Short mmCIF file of C-alpha atoms in Angstrom, two decimals:
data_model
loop_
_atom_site.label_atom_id
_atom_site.label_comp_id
_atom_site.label_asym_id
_atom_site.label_seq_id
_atom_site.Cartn_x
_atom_site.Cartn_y
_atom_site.Cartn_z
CA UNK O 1 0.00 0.00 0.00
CA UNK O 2 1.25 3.64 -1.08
CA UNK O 3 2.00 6.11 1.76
CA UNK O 4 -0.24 8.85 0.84
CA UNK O 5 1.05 11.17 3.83
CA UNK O 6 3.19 13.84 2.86
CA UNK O 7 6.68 14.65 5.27
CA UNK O 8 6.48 16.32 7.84
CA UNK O 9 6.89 20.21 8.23
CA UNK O 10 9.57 21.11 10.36
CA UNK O 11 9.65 24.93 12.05
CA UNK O 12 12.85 25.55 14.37
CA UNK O 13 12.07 27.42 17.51
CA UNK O 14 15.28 29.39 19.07
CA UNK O 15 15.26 29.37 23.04
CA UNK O 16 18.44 30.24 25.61
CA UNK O 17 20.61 28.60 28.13
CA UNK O 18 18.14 29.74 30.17
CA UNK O 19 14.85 28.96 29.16
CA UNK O 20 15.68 25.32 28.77
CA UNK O 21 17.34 25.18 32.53
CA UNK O 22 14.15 26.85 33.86
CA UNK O 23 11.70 25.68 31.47
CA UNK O 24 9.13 27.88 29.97
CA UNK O 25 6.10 28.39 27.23
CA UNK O 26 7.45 28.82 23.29
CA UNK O 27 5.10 29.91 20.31
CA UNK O 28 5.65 28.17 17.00
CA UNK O 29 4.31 30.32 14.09
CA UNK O 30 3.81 27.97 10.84
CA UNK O 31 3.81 29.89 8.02
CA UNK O 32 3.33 28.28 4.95
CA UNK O 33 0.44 25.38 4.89
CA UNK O 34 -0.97 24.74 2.00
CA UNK O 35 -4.29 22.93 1.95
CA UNK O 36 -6.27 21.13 -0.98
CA UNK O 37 -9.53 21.93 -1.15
CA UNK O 38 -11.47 19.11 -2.55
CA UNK O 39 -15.11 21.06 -3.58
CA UNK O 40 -13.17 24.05 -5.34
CA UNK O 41 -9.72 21.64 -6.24
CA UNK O 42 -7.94 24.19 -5.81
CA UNK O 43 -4.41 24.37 -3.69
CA UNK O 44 -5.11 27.52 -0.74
CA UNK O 45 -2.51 29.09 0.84
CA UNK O 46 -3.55 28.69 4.68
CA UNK O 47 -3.13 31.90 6.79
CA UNK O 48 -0.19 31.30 9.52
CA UNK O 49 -0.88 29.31 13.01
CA UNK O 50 1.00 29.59 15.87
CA UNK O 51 1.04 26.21 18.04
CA UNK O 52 1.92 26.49 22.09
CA UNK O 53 5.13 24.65 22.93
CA UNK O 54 5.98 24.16 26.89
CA UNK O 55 9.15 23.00 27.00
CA UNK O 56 10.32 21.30 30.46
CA UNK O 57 13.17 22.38 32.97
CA UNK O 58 16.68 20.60 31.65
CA UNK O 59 15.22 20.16 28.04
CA UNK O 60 17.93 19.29 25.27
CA UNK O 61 18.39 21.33 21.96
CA UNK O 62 17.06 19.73 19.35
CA UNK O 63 13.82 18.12 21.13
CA UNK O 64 10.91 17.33 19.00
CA UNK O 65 7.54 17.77 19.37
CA UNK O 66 4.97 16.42 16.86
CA UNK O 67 1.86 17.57 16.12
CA UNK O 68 -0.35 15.30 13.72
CA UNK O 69 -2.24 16.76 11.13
CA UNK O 70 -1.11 20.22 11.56
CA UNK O 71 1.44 20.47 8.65
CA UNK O 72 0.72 21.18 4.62
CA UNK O 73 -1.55 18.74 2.73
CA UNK O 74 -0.35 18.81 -1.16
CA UNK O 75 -2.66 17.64 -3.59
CA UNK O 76 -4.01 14.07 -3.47
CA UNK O 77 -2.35 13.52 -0.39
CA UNK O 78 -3.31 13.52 3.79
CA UNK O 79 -2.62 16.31 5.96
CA UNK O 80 1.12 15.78 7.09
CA UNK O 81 2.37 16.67 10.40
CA UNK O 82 4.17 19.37 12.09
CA UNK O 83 7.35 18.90 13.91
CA UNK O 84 8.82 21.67 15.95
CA UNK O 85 12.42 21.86 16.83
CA UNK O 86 14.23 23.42 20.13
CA UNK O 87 17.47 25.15 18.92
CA UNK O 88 19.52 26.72 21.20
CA UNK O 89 21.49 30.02 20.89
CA UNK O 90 24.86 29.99 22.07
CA UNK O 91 25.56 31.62 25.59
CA UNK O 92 28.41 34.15 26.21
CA UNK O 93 29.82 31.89 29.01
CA UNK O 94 28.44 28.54 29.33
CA UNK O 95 28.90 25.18 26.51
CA UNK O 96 26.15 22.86 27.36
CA UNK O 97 27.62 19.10 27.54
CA UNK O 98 24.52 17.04 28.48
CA UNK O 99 23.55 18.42 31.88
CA UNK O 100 26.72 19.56 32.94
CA UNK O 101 27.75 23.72 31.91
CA UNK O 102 31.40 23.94 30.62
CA UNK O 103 33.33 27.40 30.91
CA UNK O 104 36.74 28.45 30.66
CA UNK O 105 38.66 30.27 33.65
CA UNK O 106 41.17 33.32 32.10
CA UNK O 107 43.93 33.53 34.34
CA UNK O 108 46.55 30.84 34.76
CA UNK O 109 47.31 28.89 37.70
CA UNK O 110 51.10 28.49 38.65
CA UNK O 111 52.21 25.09 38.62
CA UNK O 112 53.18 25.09 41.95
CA UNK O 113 49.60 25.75 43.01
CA UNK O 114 48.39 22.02 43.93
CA UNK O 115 44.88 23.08 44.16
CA UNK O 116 42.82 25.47 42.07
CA UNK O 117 39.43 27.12 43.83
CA UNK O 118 37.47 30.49 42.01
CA UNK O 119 33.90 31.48 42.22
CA UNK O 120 32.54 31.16 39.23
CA UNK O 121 29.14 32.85 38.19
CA UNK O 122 25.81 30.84 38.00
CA UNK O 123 23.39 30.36 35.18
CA UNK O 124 20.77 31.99 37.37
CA UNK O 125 23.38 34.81 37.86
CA UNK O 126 24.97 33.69 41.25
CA UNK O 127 27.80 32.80 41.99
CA UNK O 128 28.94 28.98 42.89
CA UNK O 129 32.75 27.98 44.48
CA UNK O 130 34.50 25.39 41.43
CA UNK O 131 37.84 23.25 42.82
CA UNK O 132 39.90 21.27 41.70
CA UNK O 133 43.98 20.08 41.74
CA UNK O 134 46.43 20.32 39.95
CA UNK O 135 48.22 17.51 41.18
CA UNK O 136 48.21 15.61 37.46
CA UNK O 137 49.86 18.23 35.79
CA UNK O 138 52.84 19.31 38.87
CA UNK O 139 53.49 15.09 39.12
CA UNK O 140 54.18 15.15 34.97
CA UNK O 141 50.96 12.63 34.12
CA UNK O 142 48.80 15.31 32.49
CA UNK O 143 51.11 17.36 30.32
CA UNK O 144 47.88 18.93 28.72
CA UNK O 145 48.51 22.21 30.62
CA UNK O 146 44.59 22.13 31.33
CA UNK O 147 43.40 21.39 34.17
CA UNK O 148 39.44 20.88 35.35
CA UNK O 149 37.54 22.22 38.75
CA UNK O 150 33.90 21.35 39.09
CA UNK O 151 31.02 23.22 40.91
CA UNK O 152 28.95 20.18 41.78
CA UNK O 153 25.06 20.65 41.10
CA UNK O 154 25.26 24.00 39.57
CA UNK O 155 24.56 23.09 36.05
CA UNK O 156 21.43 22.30 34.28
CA UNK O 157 18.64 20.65 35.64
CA UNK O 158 18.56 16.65 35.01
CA UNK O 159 15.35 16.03 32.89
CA UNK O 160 11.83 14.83 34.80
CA UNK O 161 10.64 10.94 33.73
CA UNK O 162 7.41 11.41 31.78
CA UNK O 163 4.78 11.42 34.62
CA UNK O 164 6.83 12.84 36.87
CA UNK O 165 7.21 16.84 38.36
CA UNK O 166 10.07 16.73 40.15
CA UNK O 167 13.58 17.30 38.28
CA UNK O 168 16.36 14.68 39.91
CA UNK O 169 18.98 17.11 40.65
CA UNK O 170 20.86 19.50 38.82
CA UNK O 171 24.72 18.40 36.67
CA UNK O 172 27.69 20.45 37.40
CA UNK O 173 29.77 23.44 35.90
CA UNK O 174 32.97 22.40 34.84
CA UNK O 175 35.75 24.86 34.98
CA UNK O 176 38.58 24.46 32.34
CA UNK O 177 41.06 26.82 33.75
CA UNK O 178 45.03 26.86 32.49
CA UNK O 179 48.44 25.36 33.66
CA UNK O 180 50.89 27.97 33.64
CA UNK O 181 53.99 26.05 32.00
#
């Protein structure tokens, strides 16, 4: 049997850093749907429709969400389905790795320092304490001249189970900071 469906339409939403740690309410506008009308057989340019999207605390970019039947319908064909994508813009001081927030610290530690501590700012614009050693890189196993110090729970919020409210903690920020040689 012939698939008589058409693919779906796809319509990219942008949303922050921040709106996908704290979760929030996105609008979708579809512009182009075309229709076929079957009394008049004629193709009709549908006016635009804007489709609610509530995306959930700790979301990842590129999350779809499907809605059936709301997409074009070309000639002889059913009405295909919308898909909505989350993209995410970048953020001035935070790479997202799964749930943990990556930045990079500016000034270099000496590499006589055996332990590396800064406060390091928040995504909810706090301030959290990162540590970390640099015992790796003074002993001659990491010769990288990077070293890491974490801020543990600070980064973005681990995604809910379907059914459930609660969020099950929060990843970390990871602090790349330099090895002065």
């Amino acid at each position: 049997m012939r698939d008589t469906r058409p693919a779906p339409d796809r319509v990219d939403v942008a949303v922050t850093l921040e709106e996908l740690a704290e979760g929030c309410v996105k609008l979708a506008r579809f512009e182009k749907r075309r229709v076929w009308d079957y009394q008049t057989r004629v193709e009709k340019l549908q006016p635009p429709s804007t489709h609610r999207v509530r995306v959930r605390p700790g979301e990842l970019e590129g999350a779809t969400y499907w809605i059936k039947g709301a997409g074009s319908q070309p000639r002889g064909k059913a009405k295909g389905d919308l898909v909505i994508v989350l993209k995410q813009e970048p953020h001035p001081t935070f790479e997202r790795m799964g749930d943990d927030l990556w930045m990079t610290h500016d000034a270099p530690t000496p590499p006589n320092q055996l332990f590396f501590c800064a406060l390091v700012p928040t995504l909810g614009g706090g301030v959290a304490l990162a540590t970390g050693t640099t015992l790796d890189a003074v002993l001659g196993y990491d010769r990288s001249g990077v070293g890491e110090a974490i801020a543990a729970g600070w980064g973005m919020p681990r995604r809910a189970l379907d059914g459930d409210d609660e969020s099950p903690g929060c990843g970390d920020i990871v602090v790349k900071f330099a090895i002065a040689p």
